[in-house]
Amino acid sequence: VQLQAFGGGLVQAGGSLRLSCAASGRTFSTYTAAWFRQAPGKEREFVAQISWSGTSTNYAFSGKGRFTISRDNAKNTVYLQMDSLKPEDTAVYYCAAGSRYSDDSTQYACWGQGTQVTVSS
């Protein structure tokens, strides 16, 4: 499975962005998908995950109530809707796909190239 993330950009604090992750490969619908992010000088951290069916989701504490992960298996696409953005959300956001439902980045074998999100104060 190959992944391509897009939709990042510059937004003011309090604004919204929707990230998309387009996947190639017919098996994508059987994979758990997730978003991670990495800010300058920091380690990559978990943001959200969604099961292959879309029926289960999990969020990092920092994004609960503000971020929503969803997927459309017919379009081989995963989304991350981010609302009420804060400057501390500034990071490169990566989408990932894997066979296990996990918030551990080491469990994901397929990664997109990342998309920059910058939130100005």
mmCIF file of N, CA and C in Angstrom:
data_model
loop_
_atom_site.group_PDB
_atom_site.id
_atom_site.type_symbol
_atom_site.label_atom_id
_atom_site.label_comp_id
_atom_site.label_asym_id
_atom_site.label_seq_id
_atom_site.Cartn_x
_atom_site.Cartn_y
_atom_site.Cartn_z
ATOM 1 N N VAL A 1 0.843 -1.186 0.000
ATOM 2 C CA VAL A 1 0.000 0.000 0.000
ATOM 3 C C VAL A 1 0.884 1.245 0.000
ATOM 4 N N GLN A 2 0.612 2.149 -0.914
ATOM 5 C CA GLN A 2 1.327 3.426 -0.945
ATOM 6 C C GLN A 2 0.366 4.525 -0.525
ATOM 7 N N LEU A 3 0.873 5.456 0.270
ATOM 8 C CA LEU A 3 0.035 6.502 0.830
ATOM 9 C C LEU A 3 0.544 7.875 0.430
ATOM 10 N N GLN A 4 -0.376 8.782 0.208
ATOM 11 C CA GLN A 4 -0.012 10.160 -0.088
ATOM 12 C C GLN A 4 -0.903 11.086 0.717
ATOM 13 N N ALA A 5 -0.277 11.874 1.581
ATOM 14 C CA ALA A 5 -1.023 12.800 2.426
ATOM 15 C C ALA A 5 -1.001 14.193 1.824
ATOM 16 N N PHE A 6 -2.106 14.888 1.950
ATOM 17 C CA PHE A 6 -2.158 16.270 1.485
ATOM 18 C C PHE A 6 -3.251 17.017 2.256
ATOM 19 N N GLY A 7 -3.280 18.326 2.061
ATOM 20 C CA GLY A 7 -4.279 19.138 2.737
ATOM 21 C C GLY A 7 -3.739 20.044 3.811
ATOM 22 N N GLY A 8 -2.444 19.945 4.102
ATOM 23 C CA GLY A 8 -1.856 20.817 5.101
ATOM 24 C C GLY A 8 -1.777 22.251 4.606
ATOM 25 N N GLY A 9 -1.378 23.129 5.499
ATOM 26 C CA GLY A 9 -1.255 24.527 5.133
ATOM 27 C C GLY A 9 -1.073 25.396 6.348
ATOM 28 N N LEU A 10 -1.214 26.685 6.133
ATOM 29 C CA LEU A 10 -1.091 27.677 7.190
ATOM 30 C C LEU A 10 -2.481 28.144 7.583
ATOM 31 N N VAL A 11 -2.766 28.117 8.874
ATOM 32 C CA VAL A 11 -4.077 28.513 9.369
ATOM 33 C C VAL A 11 -3.896 29.255 10.682
ATOM 34 N N GLN A 12 -4.798 30.160 10.967
ATOM 35 C CA GLN A 12 -4.743 30.882 12.233
ATOM 36 C C GLN A 12 -5.304 30.016 13.357
ATOM 37 N N ALA A 13 -4.860 30.299 14.551
ATOM 38 C CA ALA A 13 -5.375 29.594 15.724
ATOM 39 C C ALA A 13 -6.896 29.704 15.758
ATOM 40 N N GLY A 14 -7.538 28.594 16.076
ATOM 41 C CA GLY A 14 -8.987 28.538 16.080
ATOM 42 C C GLY A 14 -9.587 28.081 14.769
ATOM 43 N N GLY A 15 -8.768 28.014 13.750
ATOM 44 C CA GLY A 15 -9.240 27.606 12.432
ATOM 45 C C GLY A 15 -9.291 26.100 12.269
ATOM 46 N N SER A 16 -9.611 25.675 11.046
ATOM 47 C CA SER A 16 -9.782 24.258 10.742
ATOM 48 C C SER A 16 -9.007 23.875 9.487
ATOM 49 N N LEU A 17 -8.640 22.630 9.435
ATOM 50 C CA LEU A 17 -8.047 22.025 8.235
ATOM 51 C C LEU A 17 -8.542 20.597 8.140
ATOM 52 N N ARG A 18 -8.644 20.111 6.915
ATOM 53 C CA ARG A 18 -8.935 18.697 6.723
ATOM 54 C C ARG A 18 -7.802 18.074 5.920
ATOM 55 N N LEU A 19 -7.151 17.110 6.527
ATOM 56 C CA LEU A 19 -6.102 16.371 5.850
ATOM 57 C C LEU A 19 -6.711 15.143 5.182
ATOM 58 N N SER A 20 -6.144 14.790 4.053
ATOM 59 C CA SER A 20 -6.558 13.586 3.340
ATOM 60 C C SER A 20 -5.349 12.698 3.109
ATOM 61 N N CYS A 21 -5.598 11.424 3.066
ATOM 62 C CA CYS A 21 -4.544 10.455 2.786
ATOM 63 C C CYS A 21 -5.100 9.479 1.760
ATOM 64 N N ALA A 22 -4.564 9.566 0.548
ATOM 65 C CA ALA A 22 -5.014 8.704 -0.535
ATOM 66 C C ALA A 22 -4.113 7.484 -0.615
ATOM 67 N N ALA A 23 -4.735 6.322 -0.698
ATOM 68 C CA ALA A 23 -3.982 5.068 -0.726
ATOM 69 C C ALA A 23 -4.151 4.371 -2.061
ATOM 70 N N SER A 24 -3.097 3.720 -2.464
ATOM 71 C CA SER A 24 -3.172 2.865 -3.644
ATOM 72 C C SER A 24 -3.089 1.421 -3.181
ATOM 73 N N GLY A 25 -3.736 0.532 -3.881
ATOM 74 C CA GLY A 25 -3.709 -0.865 -3.471
ATOM 75 C C GLY A 25 -5.067 -1.340 -3.006
ATOM 76 N N ARG A 26 -5.450 -2.485 -3.489
ATOM 77 C CA ARG A 26 -6.793 -2.971 -3.208
ATOM 78 C C ARG A 26 -6.972 -3.454 -1.782
ATOM 79 N N THR A 27 -5.860 -3.656 -1.037
ATOM 80 C CA THR A 27 -5.986 -4.177 0.319
ATOM 81 C C THR A 27 -6.123 -3.088 1.366
ATOM 82 N N PHE A 28 -6.123 -1.811 0.968
ATOM 83 C CA PHE A 28 -6.162 -0.727 1.949
ATOM 84 C C PHE A 28 -7.366 -0.846 2.865
ATOM 85 N N SER A 29 -8.482 -1.291 2.339
ATOM 86 C CA SER A 29 -9.705 -1.361 3.142
ATOM 87 C C SER A 29 -9.602 -2.378 4.272
ATOM 88 N N THR A 30 -8.574 -3.213 4.257
ATOM 89 C CA THR A 30 -8.406 -4.193 5.321
ATOM 90 C C THR A 30 -7.419 -3.718 6.394
ATOM 91 N N TYR A 31 -6.855 -2.534 6.209
ATOM 92 C CA TYR A 31 -5.836 -2.030 7.119
ATOM 93 C C TYR A 31 -6.395 -1.029 8.123
ATOM 94 N N THR A 32 -5.850 -1.056 9.310
ATOM 95 C CA THR A 32 -6.019 0.071 10.221
ATOM 96 C C THR A 32 -5.272 1.262 9.646
ATOM 97 N N ALA A 33 -5.836 2.446 9.805
ATOM 98 C CA ALA A 33 -5.167 3.665 9.348
ATOM 99 C C ALA A 33 -4.989 4.617 10.526
ATOM 100 N N ALA A 34 -3.980 5.427 10.442
ATOM 101 C CA ALA A 34 -3.692 6.331 11.552
ATOM 102 C C ALA A 34 -3.011 7.595 11.057
ATOM 103 N N TRP A 35 -3.051 8.588 11.910
ATOM 104 C CA TRP A 35 -2.305 9.823 11.699
ATOM 105 C C TRP A 35 -1.332 10.001 12.862
ATOM 106 N N PHE A 36 -0.134 10.387 12.513
ATOM 107 C CA PHE A 36 0.887 10.747 13.488
ATOM 108 C C PHE A 36 1.385 12.142 13.103
ATOM 109 N N ARG A 37 2.100 12.762 14.033
ATOM 110 C CA ARG A 37 2.669 14.071 13.708
ATOM 111 C C ARG A 37 4.031 14.212 14.369
ATOM 112 N N GLN A 38 4.834 15.085 13.786
ATOM 113 C CA GLN A 38 6.155 15.331 14.330
ATOM 114 C C GLN A 38 6.461 16.815 14.237
ATOM 115 N N ALA A 39 6.651 17.419 15.385
ATOM 116 C CA ALA A 39 7.019 18.831 15.456
ATOM 117 C C ALA A 39 8.536 18.949 15.460
ATOM 118 N N PRO A 40 9.065 20.090 15.069
ATOM 119 C CA PRO A 40 10.520 20.264 15.053
ATOM 120 C C PRO A 40 11.144 19.974 16.409
ATOM 121 N N GLY A 41 12.161 19.138 16.411
ATOM 122 C CA GLY A 41 12.868 18.828 17.637
ATOM 123 C C GLY A 41 12.168 17.854 18.553
ATOM 124 N N LYS A 42 11.043 17.330 18.094
ATOM 125 C CA LYS A 42 10.283 16.390 18.929
ATOM 126 C C LYS A 42 10.134 15.049 18.231
ATOM 127 N N GLU A 43 9.792 14.039 19.012
ATOM 128 C CA GLU A 43 9.569 12.716 18.447
ATOM 129 C C GLU A 43 8.189 12.660 17.775
ATOM 130 N N ARG A 44 8.068 11.730 16.861
ATOM 131 C CA ARG A 44 6.779 11.517 16.206
ATOM 132 C C ARG A 44 5.784 11.024 17.246
ATOM 133 N N GLU A 45 4.579 11.572 17.202
ATOM 134 C CA GLU A 45 3.569 11.180 18.186
ATOM 135 C C GLU A 45 2.264 10.798 17.519
ATOM 136 N N PHE A 46 1.549 9.947 18.181
ATOM 137 C CA PHE A 46 0.248 9.461 17.718
ATOM 138 C C PHE A 46 -0.782 10.576 17.780
ATOM 139 N N VAL A 47 -1.644 10.609 16.767
ATOM 140 C CA VAL A 47 -2.732 11.584 16.737
ATOM 141 C C VAL A 47 -4.093 10.888 16.788
ATOM 142 N N ALA A 48 -4.319 9.949 15.879
ATOM 143 C CA ALA A 48 -5.619 9.274 15.811
ATOM 144 C C ALA A 48 -5.490 8.011 14.979
ATOM 145 N N GLN A 49 -6.379 7.072 15.221
ATOM 146 C CA GLN A 49 -6.406 5.839 14.442
ATOM 147 C C GLN A 49 -7.849 5.452 14.176
ATOM 148 N N ILE A 50 -8.033 4.640 13.139
ATOM 149 C CA ILE A 50 -9.354 4.170 12.772
ATOM 150 C C ILE A 50 -9.232 2.748 12.278
ATOM 151 N N SER A 51 -10.159 1.910 12.670
ATOM 152 C CA SER A 51 -10.136 0.508 12.267
ATOM 153 C C SER A 51 -10.442 0.371 10.778
ATOM 154 N N TRP A 52 -10.227 -0.812 10.245
ATOM 155 C CA TRP A 52 -10.419 -1.030 8.818
ATOM 156 C C TRP A 52 -11.858 -0.750 8.401
ATOM 157 N N SER A 53 -12.806 -1.042 9.285
ATOM 158 C CA SER A 53 -14.215 -0.841 8.950
ATOM 159 C C SER A 53 -14.685 0.579 9.226
ATOM 160 N N GLY A 54 -13.903 1.301 9.999
ATOM 161 C CA GLY A 54 -14.318 2.652 10.379
ATOM 162 C C GLY A 54 -15.171 2.700 11.626
ATOM 163 N N THR A 55 -15.445 1.560 12.216
ATOM 164 C CA THR A 55 -16.346 1.532 13.366
ATOM 165 C C THR A 55 -15.650 1.855 14.685
ATOM 166 N N SER A 56 -14.320 1.741 14.704
ATOM 167 C CA SER A 56 -13.572 2.063 15.930
ATOM 168 C C SER A 56 -12.573 3.158 15.652
ATOM 169 N N THR A 57 -12.521 4.108 16.573
ATOM 170 C CA THR A 57 -11.547 5.192 16.473
ATOM 171 C C THR A 57 -10.913 5.430 17.840
ATOM 172 N N ASN A 58 -9.754 6.027 17.822
ATOM 173 C CA ASN A 58 -9.037 6.324 19.053
ATOM 174 C C ASN A 58 -8.219 7.595 18.816
ATOM 175 N N TYR A 59 -8.158 8.428 19.835
ATOM 176 C CA TYR A 59 -7.474 9.710 19.693
ATOM 177 C C TYR A 59 -6.485 9.925 20.824
ATOM 178 N N ALA A 60 -5.424 10.621 20.504
ATOM 179 C CA ALA A 60 -4.540 11.101 21.553
ATOM 180 C C ALA A 60 -5.281 12.159 22.350
ATOM 181 N N PHE A 61 -4.895 12.304 23.616
ATOM 182 C CA PHE A 61 -5.581 13.260 24.479
ATOM 183 C C PHE A 61 -5.568 14.671 23.885
ATOM 184 N N SER A 62 -4.471 15.015 23.223
ATOM 185 C CA SER A 62 -4.323 16.373 22.706
ATOM 186 C C SER A 62 -5.350 16.709 21.635
ATOM 187 N N GLY A 63 -5.882 15.668 20.969
ATOM 188 C CA GLY A 63 -6.809 15.931 19.879
ATOM 189 C C GLY A 63 -8.264 15.609 20.172
ATOM 190 N N LYS A 64 -8.528 15.009 21.312
ATOM 191 C CA LYS A 64 -9.903 14.620 21.633
ATOM 192 C C LYS A 64 -10.817 15.832 21.682
ATOM 193 N N GLY A 65 -11.938 15.694 20.995
ATOM 194 C CA GLY A 65 -12.904 16.780 20.950
ATOM 195 C C GLY A 65 -12.628 17.808 19.878
ATOM 196 N N ARG A 66 -11.433 17.764 19.294
ATOM 197 C CA ARG A 66 -11.078 18.723 18.241
ATOM 198 C C ARG A 66 -10.814 18.046 16.899
ATOM 199 N N PHE A 67 -10.288 16.833 16.933
ATOM 200 C CA PHE A 67 -9.943 16.124 15.706
ATOM 201 C C PHE A 67 -10.927 14.983 15.468
ATOM 202 N N THR A 68 -11.194 14.714 14.204
ATOM 203 C CA THR A 68 -12.052 13.602 13.833
ATOM 204 C C THR A 68 -11.408 12.840 12.684
ATOM 205 N N ILE A 69 -11.186 11.555 12.900
ATOM 206 C CA ILE A 69 -10.644 10.705 11.839
ATOM 207 C C ILE A 69 -11.787 9.939 11.201
ATOM 208 N N SER A 70 -11.728 9.782 9.902
ATOM 209 C CA SER A 70 -12.753 9.024 9.186
ATOM 210 C C SER A 70 -12.108 8.404 7.954
ATOM 211 N N ARG A 71 -12.833 7.526 7.309
ATOM 212 C CA ARG A 71 -12.303 6.899 6.109
ATOM 213 C C ARG A 71 -13.431 6.576 5.155
ATOM 214 N N ASP A 72 -13.081 6.535 3.885
ATOM 215 C CA ASP A 72 -13.990 6.126 2.829
ATOM 216 C C ASP A 72 -13.275 5.036 2.046
ATOM 217 N N ASN A 73 -13.580 3.801 2.347
ATOM 218 C CA ASN A 73 -12.871 2.690 1.714
ATOM 219 C C ASN A 73 -13.164 2.596 0.216
ATOM 220 N N ALA A 74 -14.308 3.087 -0.195
ATOM 221 C CA ALA A 74 -14.623 3.084 -1.624
ATOM 222 C C ALA A 74 -13.681 4.009 -2.386
ATOM 223 N N LYS A 75 -13.190 5.034 -1.702
ATOM 224 C CA LYS A 75 -12.257 5.987 -2.311
ATOM 225 C C LYS A 75 -10.822 5.747 -1.864
ATOM 226 N N ASN A 76 -10.594 4.729 -1.041
ATOM 227 C CA ASN A 76 -9.248 4.445 -0.522
ATOM 228 C C ASN A 76 -8.640 5.684 0.127
ATOM 229 N N THR A 77 -9.417 6.364 0.928
ATOM 230 C CA THR A 77 -8.963 7.623 1.506
ATOM 231 C C THR A 77 -9.309 7.698 2.993
ATOM 232 N N VAL A 78 -8.372 8.222 3.750
ATOM 233 C CA VAL A 78 -8.572 8.503 5.168
ATOM 234 C C VAL A 78 -8.474 10.008 5.371
ATOM 235 N N TYR A 79 -9.279 10.506 6.276
ATOM 236 C CA TYR A 79 -9.330 11.939 6.525
ATOM 237 C C TYR A 79 -9.022 12.246 7.995
ATOM 238 N N LEU A 80 -8.513 13.427 8.213
ATOM 239 C CA LEU A 80 -8.370 13.947 9.570
ATOM 240 C C LEU A 80 -8.905 15.382 9.572
ATOM 241 N N GLN A 81 -10.071 15.544 10.154
ATOM 242 C CA GLN A 81 -10.657 16.869 10.296
ATOM 243 C C GLN A 81 -10.134 17.472 11.593
ATOM 244 N N MET A 82 -9.515 18.628 11.480
ATOM 245 C CA MET A 82 -8.925 19.280 12.652
ATOM 246 C C MET A 82 -9.587 20.630 12.858
ATOM 247 N N ASP A 83 -10.236 20.772 13.972
ATOM 248 C CA ASP A 83 -10.928 22.019 14.325
ATOM 249 C C ASP A 83 -10.279 22.654 15.556
ATOM 250 N N SER A 84 -10.593 23.910 15.780
ATOM 251 C CA SER A 84 -10.051 24.636 16.941
ATOM 252 C C SER A 84 -8.547 24.452 17.062
ATOM 253 N N LEU A 85 -7.867 24.644 15.958
ATOM 254 C CA LEU A 85 -6.423 24.406 15.927
ATOM 255 C C LEU A 85 -5.675 25.373 16.829
ATOM 256 N N LYS A 86 -4.597 24.854 17.390
ATOM 257 C CA LYS A 86 -3.750 25.617 18.305
ATOM 258 C C LYS A 86 -2.331 25.680 17.742
ATOM 259 N N PRO A 87 -1.562 26.683 18.123
ATOM 260 C CA PRO A 87 -0.173 26.746 17.644
ATOM 261 C C PRO A 87 0.620 25.478 17.949
ATOM 262 N N GLU A 88 0.301 24.825 19.052
ATOM 263 C CA GLU A 88 1.025 23.597 19.404
ATOM 264 C C GLU A 88 0.666 22.413 18.517
ATOM 265 N N ASP A 89 -0.315 22.581 17.641
ATOM 266 C CA ASP A 89 -0.632 21.545 16.660
ATOM 267 C C ASP A 89 0.288 21.627 15.440
ATOM 268 N N THR A 90 1.120 22.644 15.381
ATOM 269 C CA THR A 90 2.047 22.790 14.267
ATOM 270 C C THR A 90 3.001 21.611 14.205
ATOM 271 N N ALA A 91 3.019 20.947 13.052
ATOM 272 C CA ALA A 91 3.850 19.749 12.882
ATOM 273 C C ALA A 91 3.711 19.264 11.443
ATOM 274 N N VAL A 92 4.541 18.308 11.101
ATOM 275 C CA VAL A 92 4.326 17.544 9.874
ATOM 276 C C VAL A 92 3.441 16.363 10.244
ATOM 277 N N TYR A 93 2.358 16.210 9.513
ATOM 278 C CA TYR A 93 1.398 15.148 9.784
ATOM 279 C C TYR A 93 1.585 14.019 8.780
ATOM 280 N N TYR A 94 1.660 12.811 9.314
ATOM 281 C CA TYR A 94 1.872 11.625 8.488
ATOM 282 C C TYR A 94 0.684 10.680 8.621
ATOM 283 N N CYS A 95 0.279 10.111 7.511
ATOM 284 C CA CYS A 95 -0.696 9.034 7.584
ATOM 285 C C CYS A 95 0.045 7.699 7.497
ATOM 286 N N ALA A 96 -0.573 6.687 8.075
ATOM 287 C CA ALA A 96 0.051 5.375 8.121
ATOM 288 C C ALA A 96 -1.016 4.298 8.031
ATOM 289 N N ALA A 97 -0.615 3.144 7.568
ATOM 290 C CA ALA A 97 -1.517 2.000 7.483
ATOM 291 C C ALA A 97 -0.799 0.773 8.004
ATOM 292 N N GLY A 98 -1.549 -0.069 8.714
ATOM 293 C CA GLY A 98 -0.950 -1.274 9.270
ATOM 294 C C GLY A 98 -2.000 -2.318 9.537
ATOM 295 N N SER A 99 -1.538 -3.485 9.889
ATOM 296 C CA SER A 99 -2.455 -4.599 10.089
ATOM 297 C C SER A 99 -2.973 -4.693 11.511
ATOM 298 N N ARG A 100 -2.365 -3.950 12.451
ATOM 299 C CA ARG A 100 -2.801 -4.003 13.834
ATOM 300 C C ARG A 100 -3.438 -2.684 14.242
ATOM 301 N N TYR A 101 -4.425 -2.769 15.114
ATOM 302 C CA TYR A 101 -5.092 -1.586 15.646
ATOM 303 C C TYR A 101 -4.269 -1.114 16.839
ATOM 304 N N SER A 102 -3.416 -0.109 16.610
ATOM 305 C CA SER A 102 -2.453 0.285 17.620
ATOM 306 C C SER A 102 -2.127 1.769 17.502
ATOM 307 N N ASP A 103 -1.733 2.374 18.637
ATOM 308 C CA ASP A 103 -1.256 3.758 18.610
ATOM 309 C C ASP A 103 0.277 3.809 18.617
ATOM 310 N N ASP A 104 0.894 2.671 18.414
ATOM 311 C CA ASP A 104 2.344 2.563 18.377
ATOM 312 C C ASP A 104 2.826 2.661 16.934
ATOM 313 N N SER A 105 3.641 3.651 16.655
ATOM 314 C CA SER A 105 4.074 3.871 15.272
ATOM 315 C C SER A 105 4.854 2.697 14.696
ATOM 316 N N THR A 106 5.460 1.906 15.550
ATOM 317 C CA THR A 106 6.248 0.764 15.048
ATOM 318 C C THR A 106 5.366 -0.335 14.480
ATOM 319 N N GLN A 107 4.058 -0.270 14.740
ATOM 320 C CA GLN A 107 3.135 -1.271 14.223
ATOM 321 C C GLN A 107 2.642 -0.941 12.815
ATOM 322 N N TYR A 108 3.070 0.186 12.280
ATOM 323 C CA TYR A 108 2.607 0.618 10.964
ATOM 324 C C TYR A 108 3.731 0.479 9.943
ATOM 325 N N ALA A 109 3.470 -0.296 8.910
ATOM 326 C CA ALA A 109 4.501 -0.573 7.916
ATOM 327 C C ALA A 109 4.469 0.406 6.742
ATOM 328 N N CYS A 110 3.327 1.030 6.511
ATOM 329 C CA CYS A 110 3.167 1.888 5.341
ATOM 330 C C CYS A 110 2.974 3.330 5.807
ATOM 331 N N TRP A 111 3.734 4.233 5.198
ATOM 332 C CA TRP A 111 3.695 5.631 5.597
ATOM 333 C C TRP A 111 3.601 6.545 4.383
ATOM 334 N N GLY A 112 2.852 7.627 4.547
ATOM 335 C CA GLY A 112 2.837 8.675 3.548
ATOM 336 C C GLY A 112 4.004 9.613 3.756
ATOM 337 N N GLN A 113 4.137 10.595 2.878
ATOM 338 C CA GLN A 113 5.301 11.462 2.897
ATOM 339 C C GLN A 113 5.177 12.625 3.877
ATOM 340 N N GLY A 114 4.007 12.866 4.415
ATOM 341 C CA GLY A 114 3.819 13.942 5.378
ATOM 342 C C GLY A 114 3.328 15.217 4.724
ATOM 343 N N THR A 115 2.551 15.955 5.475
ATOM 344 C CA THR A 115 2.062 17.249 5.018
ATOM 345 C C THR A 115 2.188 18.243 6.174
ATOM 346 N N GLN A 116 2.691 19.423 5.880
ATOM 347 C CA GLN A 116 2.982 20.412 6.914
ATOM 348 C C GLN A 116 1.714 21.152 7.329
ATOM 349 N N VAL A 117 1.515 21.219 8.626
ATOM 350 C CA VAL A 117 0.436 22.027 9.194
ATOM 351 C C VAL A 117 1.082 23.085 10.085
ATOM 352 N N THR A 118 0.784 24.334 9.816
ATOM 353 C CA THR A 118 1.321 25.430 10.604
ATOM 354 C C THR A 118 0.166 26.267 11.123
ATOM 355 N N VAL A 119 0.118 26.425 12.441
ATOM 356 C CA VAL A 119 -0.951 27.195 13.067
ATOM 357 C C VAL A 119 -0.337 28.444 13.687
ATOM 358 N N SER A 120 -0.760 29.580 13.220
ATOM 359 C CA SER A 120 -0.215 30.841 13.722
ATOM 360 C C SER A 120 -1.075 31.373 14.866
ATOM 361 N N SER A 121 -0.429 32.045 15.787
ATOM 362 C CA SER A 121 -1.151 32.572 16.960
ATOM 363 C C SER A 121 -1.691 33.961 16.701
#
